[in-house]
Amino acid sequence: MTMEVLGCDGGKQEGKFLVTMRLGDRVLLDAGSAASLSNEEQKAVEKVLISHAHLDHVHELGFLADTRLSQTDASLEVYGSRAAISIIREHYMNDLLWPDFSRIVMDGTPAMIYREFVDYDWLELGDGLAIMPVPVNHGAGGRGFLIRSKTACIAYSGDTGPTEDIWRLAAEQENLALVVVEVSFPDGMESTALASDHLTPSLLATEMKKLDRDVPIYAFHLKPWFRHEIVRDLSRHFIDRAVLLLRGERIEF
Ligand SMILES: [Zn+2]
Ligand SMILES: [Zn+2]
């Protein structure tokens, strides 16, 4: 399985792309930059798994739905926690700010179908791909994921402050290959990170002690304006074990 990084930044400015990962051709993890895909690639997407309903993670969900509507009869399945789905329905695709695509029905098929996660359960997505949603310490219905292919497993933190379950469950996966984890702020802004339920490199070091597995760390969701400080602090704590995730990168697992 391939995880392709379409966007991995924690803020929007020139050359930066909000969080979206593509698993194979048919599944997206978050939709911050979903519309950066070509028309044909957007048509091929069947499922979008939303980590949480903050704007930087759902921003282009509505544009993806719009692109697909006139070009394919297939429904777009949108998965999320109950809280995340209700926020999207009430505050985004509510027929006010943007159409409610779940109520647009063509030939008996709704353009969009919402599906609620079952936490701590593996959700089979085809081609040997499965994900397990795990509640994390973040607002808007935040979930991290274990992502399993036929051969390996990735732990994906989503947005989170210090948390427990995702690391405990990741440690139980014998074939854990790597972790993808958010690091939004530099060490000097720990109080801001904690107040907004995010991590710094120093807080990440504590999280990785909970995991207690010597696997590569891919950091993402950096606030672009603090990038240099975050990179400096990451290398102080992790030397070369932690690397930055980059747009266009393809992780095979
Ligand atoms: Zn968030
Ligand atoms: Zn975010």
PDB file of C-alpha atoms and ligand atoms in Angstrom:
ATOM      1  CA  MET A   1       0.000   0.000   0.000  1.00  0.00           C
ATOM      2  CA  THR A   2       1.127   3.543  -0.664  1.00  0.00           C
ATOM      3  CA  MET A   3       0.473   6.602   1.455  1.00  0.00           C
ATOM      4  CA  GLU A   4       0.992   9.667  -0.710  1.00  0.00           C
ATOM      5  CA  VAL A   5       1.324  13.037   0.988  1.00  0.00           C
ATOM      6  CA  LEU A   6      -0.876  15.630  -0.732  1.00  0.00           C
ATOM      7  CA  GLY A   7      -0.572  18.069   2.136  1.00  0.00           C
ATOM      8  CA  CYS A   8       1.035  17.960   5.573  1.00  0.00           C
ATOM      9  CA  ASP A   9       1.287  21.565   6.792  1.00  0.00           C
ATOM     10  CA  GLY A  10      -0.305  23.014   9.912  1.00  0.00           C
ATOM     11  CA  GLY A  11      -1.076  26.351   8.310  1.00  0.00           C
ATOM     12  CA  LYS A  12      -1.817  27.877   4.955  1.00  0.00           C
ATOM     13  CA  GLN A  13       0.546  30.175   3.073  1.00  0.00           C
ATOM     14  CA  GLU A  14       2.286  30.164  -0.300  1.00  0.00           C
ATOM     15  CA  GLY A  15       3.644  26.716  -1.144  1.00  0.00           C
ATOM     16  CA  LYS A  16       2.010  25.086   1.890  1.00  0.00           C
ATOM     17  CA  PHE A  17      -0.761  22.494   1.684  1.00  0.00           C
ATOM     18  CA  LEU A  18      -3.240  21.521   4.415  1.00  0.00           C
ATOM     19  CA  VAL A  19      -3.374  17.917   5.588  1.00  0.00           C
ATOM     20  CA  THR A  20      -4.471  15.223   3.138  1.00  0.00           C
ATOM     21  CA  MET A  21      -2.948  11.760   2.665  1.00  0.00           C
ATOM     22  CA  ARG A  22      -3.977   9.425  -0.176  1.00  0.00           C
ATOM     23  CA  LEU A  23      -4.022   5.696   0.567  1.00  0.00           C
ATOM     24  CA  GLY A  24      -3.901   3.914  -2.780  1.00  0.00           C
ATOM     25  CA  ASP A  25      -6.212   5.599  -5.315  1.00  0.00           C
ATOM     26  CA  ARG A  26      -9.559   5.344  -3.564  1.00  0.00           C
ATOM     27  CA  VAL A  27      -9.114   6.546   0.019  1.00  0.00           C
ATOM     28  CA  LEU A  28      -8.206   9.944   1.442  1.00  0.00           C
ATOM     29  CA  LEU A  29      -7.202  10.699   4.998  1.00  0.00           C
ATOM     30  CA  ASP A  30      -8.481  14.224   5.640  1.00  0.00           C
ATOM     31  CA  ALA A  31      -9.409  16.701   2.952  1.00  0.00           C
ATOM     32  CA  GLY A  32      -7.459  19.900   3.598  1.00  0.00           C
ATOM     33  CA  SER A  33      -5.897  19.728   0.113  1.00  0.00           C
ATOM     34  CA  ALA A  34      -8.164  17.159  -1.577  1.00  0.00           C
ATOM     35  CA  ALA A  35      -8.816  19.472  -4.530  1.00  0.00           C
ATOM     36  CA  SER A  36      -5.115  19.559  -5.399  1.00  0.00           C
ATOM     37  CA  LEU A  37      -5.746  16.204  -7.083  1.00  0.00           C
ATOM     38  CA  SER A  38      -6.524  16.147 -10.805  1.00  0.00           C
ATOM     39  CA  ASN A  39     -10.101  15.776 -11.982  1.00  0.00           C
ATOM     40  CA  GLU A  40      -9.602  12.079 -12.766  1.00  0.00           C
ATOM     41  CA  GLU A  41      -7.924  11.444  -9.411  1.00  0.00           C
ATOM     42  CA  GLN A  42     -10.798  13.133  -7.565  1.00  0.00           C
ATOM     43  CA  LYS A  43     -13.303  10.979  -9.439  1.00  0.00           C
ATOM     44  CA  ALA A  44     -11.429   7.860  -8.320  1.00  0.00           C
ATOM     45  CA  VAL A  45     -11.739   8.769  -4.609  1.00  0.00           C
ATOM     46  CA  GLU A  46     -14.487   6.709  -2.969  1.00  0.00           C
ATOM     47  CA  LYS A  47     -13.914   7.268   0.742  1.00  0.00           C
ATOM     48  CA  VAL A  48     -12.654  10.146   2.866  1.00  0.00           C
ATOM     49  CA  LEU A  49     -11.665   9.467   6.468  1.00  0.00           C
ATOM     50  CA  ILE A  50     -11.810  12.648   8.520  1.00  0.00           C
ATOM     51  CA  SER A  51      -9.506  12.785  11.563  1.00  0.00           C
ATOM     52  CA  HIS A  52     -11.506  15.698  12.993  1.00  0.00           C
ATOM     53  CA  ALA A  53     -13.637  18.583  11.790  1.00  0.00           C
ATOM     54  CA  HIS A  54     -11.233  21.506  12.163  1.00  0.00           C
ATOM     55  CA  LEU A  55     -11.222  23.611   9.026  1.00  0.00           C
ATOM     56  CA  ASP A  56      -7.642  22.782   8.005  1.00  0.00           C
ATOM     57  CA  HIS A  57      -8.663  19.097   7.718  1.00  0.00           C
ATOM     58  CA  VAL A  58     -12.058  19.440   5.987  1.00  0.00           C
ATOM     59  CA  HIS A  59     -11.438  22.572   3.935  1.00  0.00           C
ATOM     60  CA  GLU A  60     -11.591  20.991   0.466  1.00  0.00           C
ATOM     61  CA  LEU A  61     -14.069  18.208   1.250  1.00  0.00           C
ATOM     62  CA  GLY A  62     -16.835  20.365  -0.183  1.00  0.00           C
ATOM     63  CA  PHE A  63     -14.867  21.054  -3.368  1.00  0.00           C
ATOM     64  CA  LEU A  64     -14.103  17.362  -3.809  1.00  0.00           C
ATOM     65  CA  ALA A  65     -17.815  16.587  -3.502  1.00  0.00           C
ATOM     66  CA  ASP A  66     -18.641  19.342  -5.977  1.00  0.00           C
ATOM     67  CA  THR A  67     -16.090  18.092  -8.521  1.00  0.00           C
ATOM     68  CA  ARG A  68     -17.446  14.544  -8.313  1.00  0.00           C
ATOM     69  CA  LEU A  69     -21.129  15.408  -8.385  1.00  0.00           C
ATOM     70  CA  SER A  70     -21.492  16.149 -12.082  1.00  0.00           C
ATOM     71  CA  GLN A  71     -19.008  13.512 -13.217  1.00  0.00           C
ATOM     72  CA  THR A  72     -19.734  10.291 -11.366  1.00  0.00           C
ATOM     73  CA  ASP A  73     -22.837   8.551 -10.054  1.00  0.00           C
ATOM     74  CA  ALA A  74     -20.949   6.916  -7.205  1.00  0.00           C
ATOM     75  CA  SER A  75     -21.453   8.243  -3.689  1.00  0.00           C
ATOM     76  CA  LEU A  76     -18.551   9.771  -1.780  1.00  0.00           C
ATOM     77  CA  GLU A  77     -18.422   8.045   1.605  1.00  0.00           C
ATOM     78  CA  VAL A  78     -17.284  10.365   4.407  1.00  0.00           C
ATOM     79  CA  TYR A  79     -16.190   8.682   7.636  1.00  0.00           C
ATOM     80  CA  GLY A  80     -15.635  10.429  10.935  1.00  0.00           C
ATOM     81  CA  SER A  81     -16.420  10.396  14.621  1.00  0.00           C
ATOM     82  CA  ARG A  82     -19.987  11.292  15.554  1.00  0.00           C
ATOM     83  CA  ALA A  83     -18.816  14.727  16.733  1.00  0.00           C
ATOM     84  CA  ALA A  84     -16.844  15.424  13.541  1.00  0.00           C
ATOM     85  CA  ILE A  85     -19.726  14.423  11.269  1.00  0.00           C
ATOM     86  CA  SER A  86     -22.219  16.518  13.160  1.00  0.00           C
ATOM     87  CA  ILE A  87     -19.914  19.572  12.986  1.00  0.00           C
ATOM     88  CA  ILE A  88     -19.503  19.150   9.207  1.00  0.00           C
ATOM     89  CA  ARG A  89     -23.259  18.728   8.736  1.00  0.00           C
ATOM     90  CA  GLU A  90     -24.287  21.616  10.962  1.00  0.00           C
ATOM     91  CA  HIS A  91     -21.607  24.171  10.166  1.00  0.00           C
ATOM     92  CA  TYR A  92     -20.205  23.438   6.704  1.00  0.00           C
ATOM     93  CA  MET A  93     -22.383  21.380   4.373  1.00  0.00           C
ATOM     94  CA  ASN A  94     -25.616  22.715   5.747  1.00  0.00           C
ATOM     95  CA  ASP A  95     -27.199  24.192   2.603  1.00  0.00           C
ATOM     96  CA  LEU A  96     -26.114  27.626   3.845  1.00  0.00           C
ATOM     97  CA  LEU A  97     -22.333  27.793   3.717  1.00  0.00           C
ATOM     98  CA  TRP A  98     -22.160  24.948   1.163  1.00  0.00           C
ATOM     99  CA  PRO A  99     -24.657  22.413  -0.239  1.00  0.00           C
ATOM    100  CA  ASP A 100     -25.689  19.389   1.808  1.00  0.00           C
ATOM    101  CA  PHE A 101     -24.476  16.789  -0.680  1.00  0.00           C
ATOM    102  CA  SER A 102     -26.009  13.978   1.344  1.00  0.00           C
ATOM    103  CA  ARG A 103     -29.430  15.294   0.281  1.00  0.00           C
ATOM    104  CA  ILE A 104     -28.551  15.578  -3.402  1.00  0.00           C
ATOM    105  CA  VAL A 105     -29.734  12.316  -4.950  1.00  0.00           C
ATOM    106  CA  MET A 106     -29.029  11.349  -8.581  1.00  0.00           C
ATOM    107  CA  ASP A 107     -30.656   8.174  -9.933  1.00  0.00           C
ATOM    108  CA  GLY A 108     -31.368   7.050  -6.380  1.00  0.00           C
ATOM    109  CA  THR A 109     -27.780   7.536  -5.194  1.00  0.00           C
ATOM    110  CA  PRO A 110     -26.867  10.317  -2.751  1.00  0.00           C
ATOM    111  CA  ALA A 111     -23.791  12.312  -3.755  1.00  0.00           C
ATOM    112  CA  MET A 112     -22.390  11.904  -0.256  1.00  0.00           C
ATOM    113  CA  ILE A 113     -22.978   9.380   2.515  1.00  0.00           C
ATOM    114  CA  TYR A 114     -21.828   9.970   6.092  1.00  0.00           C
ATOM    115  CA  ARG A 115     -20.567   6.983   8.057  1.00  0.00           C
ATOM    116  CA  GLU A 116     -19.697   7.033  11.738  1.00  0.00           C
ATOM    117  CA  PHE A 117     -16.460   5.466  12.971  1.00  0.00           C
ATOM    118  CA  VAL A 118     -16.579   2.579  15.405  1.00  0.00           C
ATOM    119  CA  ASP A 119     -13.688   3.465  17.705  1.00  0.00           C
ATOM    120  CA  TYR A 120     -11.054   0.797  18.367  1.00  0.00           C
ATOM    121  CA  ASP A 121     -12.459  -1.419  15.575  1.00  0.00           C
ATOM    122  CA  TRP A 122     -10.667  -2.229  12.320  1.00  0.00           C
ATOM    123  CA  LEU A 123     -12.519  -0.751   9.362  1.00  0.00           C
ATOM    124  CA  GLU A 124     -11.768  -2.779   6.224  1.00  0.00           C
ATOM    125  CA  LEU A 125     -11.312  -0.577   3.153  1.00  0.00           C
ATOM    126  CA  GLY A 126     -10.381  -3.168   0.482  1.00  0.00           C
ATOM    127  CA  ASP A 127      -7.045  -4.168  -1.086  1.00  0.00           C
ATOM    128  CA  GLY A 128      -5.909  -5.400   2.347  1.00  0.00           C
ATOM    129  CA  LEU A 129      -6.121  -1.863   3.771  1.00  0.00           C
ATOM    130  CA  ALA A 130      -7.749  -1.351   7.167  1.00  0.00           C
ATOM    131  CA  ILE A 131      -7.798   1.503   9.668  1.00  0.00           C
ATOM    132  CA  MET A 132      -8.596   1.659  13.363  1.00  0.00           C
ATOM    133  CA  PRO A 133      -9.905   5.017  14.674  1.00  0.00           C
ATOM    134  CA  VAL A 134      -8.582   5.844  18.136  1.00  0.00           C
ATOM    135  CA  PRO A 135      -9.769   8.867  20.170  1.00  0.00           C
ATOM    136  CA  VAL A 136      -6.957  11.360  20.786  1.00  0.00           C
ATOM    137  CA  ASN A 137      -6.617  14.526  22.833  1.00  0.00           C
ATOM    138  CA  HIS A 138      -7.928  17.146  20.397  1.00  0.00           C
ATOM    139  CA  GLY A 139     -11.182  18.988  19.701  1.00  0.00           C
ATOM    140  CA  ALA A 140     -13.731  18.611  16.885  1.00  0.00           C
ATOM    141  CA  GLY A 141     -14.076  14.859  17.425  1.00  0.00           C
ATOM    142  CA  GLY A 142     -10.348  14.130  17.090  1.00  0.00           C
ATOM    143  CA  ARG A 143      -9.183  10.664  16.124  1.00  0.00           C
ATOM    144  CA  GLY A 144      -5.797   9.163  15.325  1.00  0.00           C
ATOM    145  CA  PHE A 145      -5.493   6.002  13.269  1.00  0.00           C
ATOM    146  CA  LEU A 146      -3.663   2.749  13.075  1.00  0.00           C
ATOM    147  CA  ILE A 147      -3.358   2.050   9.354  1.00  0.00           C
ATOM    148  CA  ARG A 148      -2.759  -1.553   8.338  1.00  0.00           C
ATOM    149  CA  SER A 149      -1.725  -2.950   4.964  1.00  0.00           C
ATOM    150  CA  LYS A 150      -1.172  -6.630   4.158  1.00  0.00           C
ATOM    151  CA  THR A 151       2.367  -6.387   5.481  1.00  0.00           C
ATOM    152  CA  ALA A 152       2.831  -3.467   7.876  1.00  0.00           C
ATOM    153  CA  CYS A 153       1.158  -0.983  10.204  1.00  0.00           C
ATOM    154  CA  ILE A 154       1.497   2.787  10.575  1.00  0.00           C
ATOM    155  CA  ALA A 155       0.454   4.815  13.616  1.00  0.00           C
ATOM    156  CA  TYR A 156      -0.964   8.190  12.538  1.00  0.00           C
ATOM    157  CA  SER A 157      -1.587  10.652  15.352  1.00  0.00           C
ATOM    158  CA  GLY A 158      -3.872  13.146  13.615  1.00  0.00           C
ATOM    159  CA  ASP A 159      -3.895  16.425  15.551  1.00  0.00           C
ATOM    160  CA  THR A 160      -3.359  15.745  19.235  1.00  0.00           C
ATOM    161  CA  GLY A 161      -1.913  16.947  22.488  1.00  0.00           C
ATOM    162  CA  PRO A 162      -0.377  14.436  24.895  1.00  0.00           C
ATOM    163  CA  THR A 163      -2.448  11.243  24.626  1.00  0.00           C
ATOM    164  CA  GLU A 164      -2.380   7.563  25.589  1.00  0.00           C
ATOM    165  CA  ASP A 165      -4.420   4.995  23.662  1.00  0.00           C
ATOM    166  CA  ILE A 166      -2.916   5.443  20.195  1.00  0.00           C
ATOM    167  CA  TRP A 167       0.589   4.734  21.559  1.00  0.00           C
ATOM    168  CA  ARG A 168      -0.540   1.775  23.667  1.00  0.00           C
ATOM    169  CA  LEU A 169      -2.308   0.186  20.686  1.00  0.00           C
ATOM    170  CA  ALA A 170       0.522   1.008  18.290  1.00  0.00           C
ATOM    171  CA  ALA A 171       2.994  -0.693  20.622  1.00  0.00           C
ATOM    172  CA  GLU A 172       0.896  -3.861  20.381  1.00  0.00           C
ATOM    173  CA  GLN A 173       1.308  -4.041  16.585  1.00  0.00           C
ATOM    174  CA  GLU A 174       4.161  -6.440  15.859  1.00  0.00           C
ATOM    175  CA  ASN A 175       4.640  -5.104  12.355  1.00  0.00           C
ATOM    176  CA  LEU A 176       4.620  -1.407  13.290  1.00  0.00           C
ATOM    177  CA  ALA A 177       6.795   0.198  10.600  1.00  0.00           C
ATOM    178  CA  LEU A 178       6.707   3.905  11.471  1.00  0.00           C
ATOM    179  CA  VAL A 179       4.737   6.670  13.113  1.00  0.00           C
ATOM    180  CA  VAL A 180       3.367   9.807  11.501  1.00  0.00           C
ATOM    181  CA  VAL A 181       2.884  12.359  14.230  1.00  0.00           C
ATOM    182  CA  GLU A 182       1.986  15.983  14.513  1.00  0.00           C
ATOM    183  CA  VAL A 183       4.437  18.575  15.833  1.00  0.00           C
ATOM    184  CA  SER A 184       2.781  21.969  15.575  1.00  0.00           C
ATOM    185  CA  PHE A 185       4.861  24.284  17.769  1.00  0.00           C
ATOM    186  CA  PRO A 186       8.494  24.722  18.885  1.00  0.00           C
ATOM    187  CA  ASP A 187       9.586  23.851  22.432  1.00  0.00           C
ATOM    188  CA  GLY A 188       9.491  27.510  23.461  1.00  0.00           C
ATOM    189  CA  MET A 189       5.711  27.540  22.907  1.00  0.00           C
ATOM    190  CA  GLU A 190       4.772  24.561  25.049  1.00  0.00           C
ATOM    191  CA  SER A 191       1.983  26.392  26.875  1.00  0.00           C
ATOM    192  CA  THR A 192       0.421  27.383  23.537  1.00  0.00           C
ATOM    193  CA  ALA A 193       0.740  23.801  22.298  1.00  0.00           C
ATOM    194  CA  LEU A 194      -0.913  22.381  25.417  1.00  0.00           C
ATOM    195  CA  ALA A 195      -3.663  25.008  25.400  1.00  0.00           C
ATOM    196  CA  SER A 196      -4.537  24.100  21.785  1.00  0.00           C
ATOM    197  CA  ASP A 197      -4.005  20.323  22.172  1.00  0.00           C
ATOM    198  CA  HIS A 198      -0.936  20.060  19.975  1.00  0.00           C
ATOM    199  CA  LEU A 199       2.637  18.820  20.448  1.00  0.00           C
ATOM    200  CA  THR A 200       6.132  20.310  20.520  1.00  0.00           C
ATOM    201  CA  PRO A 201       9.296  18.245  19.881  1.00  0.00           C
ATOM    202  CA  SER A 202       9.842  18.037  23.652  1.00  0.00           C
ATOM    203  CA  LEU A 203       6.266  16.824  24.237  1.00  0.00           C
ATOM    204  CA  LEU A 204       6.703  14.393  21.331  1.00  0.00           C
ATOM    205  CA  ALA A 205       9.770  12.937  23.031  1.00  0.00           C
ATOM    206  CA  THR A 206       7.569  12.126  26.044  1.00  0.00           C
ATOM    207  CA  GLU A 207       4.938  10.584  23.758  1.00  0.00           C
ATOM    208  CA  MET A 208       7.548   8.383  22.099  1.00  0.00           C
ATOM    209  CA  LYS A 209       8.591   7.048  25.514  1.00  0.00           C
ATOM    210  CA  LYS A 210       4.996   5.816  25.901  1.00  0.00           C
ATOM    211  CA  LEU A 211       5.303   4.039  22.546  1.00  0.00           C
ATOM    212  CA  ASP A 212       8.712   2.599  23.450  1.00  0.00           C
ATOM    213  CA  ARG A 213       9.402   1.265  19.941  1.00  0.00           C
ATOM    214  CA  ASP A 214      12.442   2.200  17.903  1.00  0.00           C
ATOM    215  CA  VAL A 215      10.667   3.050  14.649  1.00  0.00           C
ATOM    216  CA  PRO A 216      11.145   6.025  12.302  1.00  0.00           C
ATOM    217  CA  ILE A 217       9.160   9.168  13.114  1.00  0.00           C
ATOM    218  CA  TYR A 218       7.638  11.302  10.357  1.00  0.00           C
ATOM    219  CA  ALA A 219       6.658  14.702  11.727  1.00  0.00           C
ATOM    220  CA  PHE A 220       3.895  16.780  10.136  1.00  0.00           C
ATOM    221  CA  HIS A 221       1.416  19.611  10.827  1.00  0.00           C
ATOM    222  CA  LEU A 222       4.199  22.138  11.527  1.00  0.00           C
ATOM    223  CA  LYS A 223       3.025  25.740  11.744  1.00  0.00           C
ATOM    224  CA  PRO A 224       4.925  27.125   8.727  1.00  0.00           C
ATOM    225  CA  TRP A 225       5.980  30.328  10.506  1.00  0.00           C
ATOM    226  CA  PHE A 226       7.751  28.315  13.268  1.00  0.00           C
ATOM    227  CA  ARG A 227       9.277  25.741  10.929  1.00  0.00           C
ATOM    228  CA  HIS A 228      12.936  26.574  11.585  1.00  0.00           C
ATOM    229  CA  GLU A 229      12.549  26.473  15.368  1.00  0.00           C
ATOM    230  CA  ILE A 230      10.590  23.193  15.244  1.00  0.00           C
ATOM    231  CA  VAL A 231      13.234  21.551  13.017  1.00  0.00           C
ATOM    232  CA  ARG A 232      15.996  22.754  15.356  1.00  0.00           C
ATOM    233  CA  ASP A 233      14.171  21.344  18.413  1.00  0.00           C
ATOM    234  CA  LEU A 234      13.345  18.065  16.648  1.00  0.00           C
ATOM    235  CA  SER A 235      16.980  17.427  15.792  1.00  0.00           C
ATOM    236  CA  ARG A 236      17.979  18.202  19.389  1.00  0.00           C
ATOM    237  CA  HIS A 237      15.591  15.546  20.759  1.00  0.00           C
ATOM    238  CA  PHE A 238      15.719  12.928  18.025  1.00  0.00           C
ATOM    239  CA  ILE A 239      18.964  13.540  16.052  1.00  0.00           C
ATOM    240  CA  ASP A 240      18.084  11.865  12.725  1.00  0.00           C
ATOM    241  CA  ARG A 241      15.329   9.507  13.905  1.00  0.00           C
ATOM    242  CA  ALA A 242      12.628  12.084  13.176  1.00  0.00           C
ATOM    243  CA  VAL A 243      12.245  13.472   9.667  1.00  0.00           C
ATOM    244  CA  LEU A 244       9.760  15.901   8.217  1.00  0.00           C
ATOM    245  CA  LEU A 245       6.980  14.597   6.022  1.00  0.00           C
ATOM    246  CA  LEU A 246       6.923  16.429   2.682  1.00  0.00           C
ATOM    247  CA  ARG A 247       4.238  16.969   0.060  1.00  0.00           C
ATOM    248  CA  GLY A 248       4.697  14.503  -2.812  1.00  0.00           C
ATOM    249  CA  GLU A 249       6.336  11.891  -0.622  1.00  0.00           C
ATOM    250  CA  ARG A 250       5.093   8.321  -1.093  1.00  0.00           C
ATOM    251  CA  ILE A 251       5.455   5.970   1.861  1.00  0.00           C
ATOM    252  CA  GLU A 252       5.234   2.275   0.958  1.00  0.00           C
ATOM    253  CA  PHE A 253       4.058   0.008   3.747  1.00  0.00           C
TER     254      PHE A 253
HETATM  255 ZN    ZN B   1      -7.138  20.426  14.780  1.00  0.00          ZN
HETATM  256 ZN    ZN B   2      -4.890  20.710  12.085  1.00  0.00          ZN
END
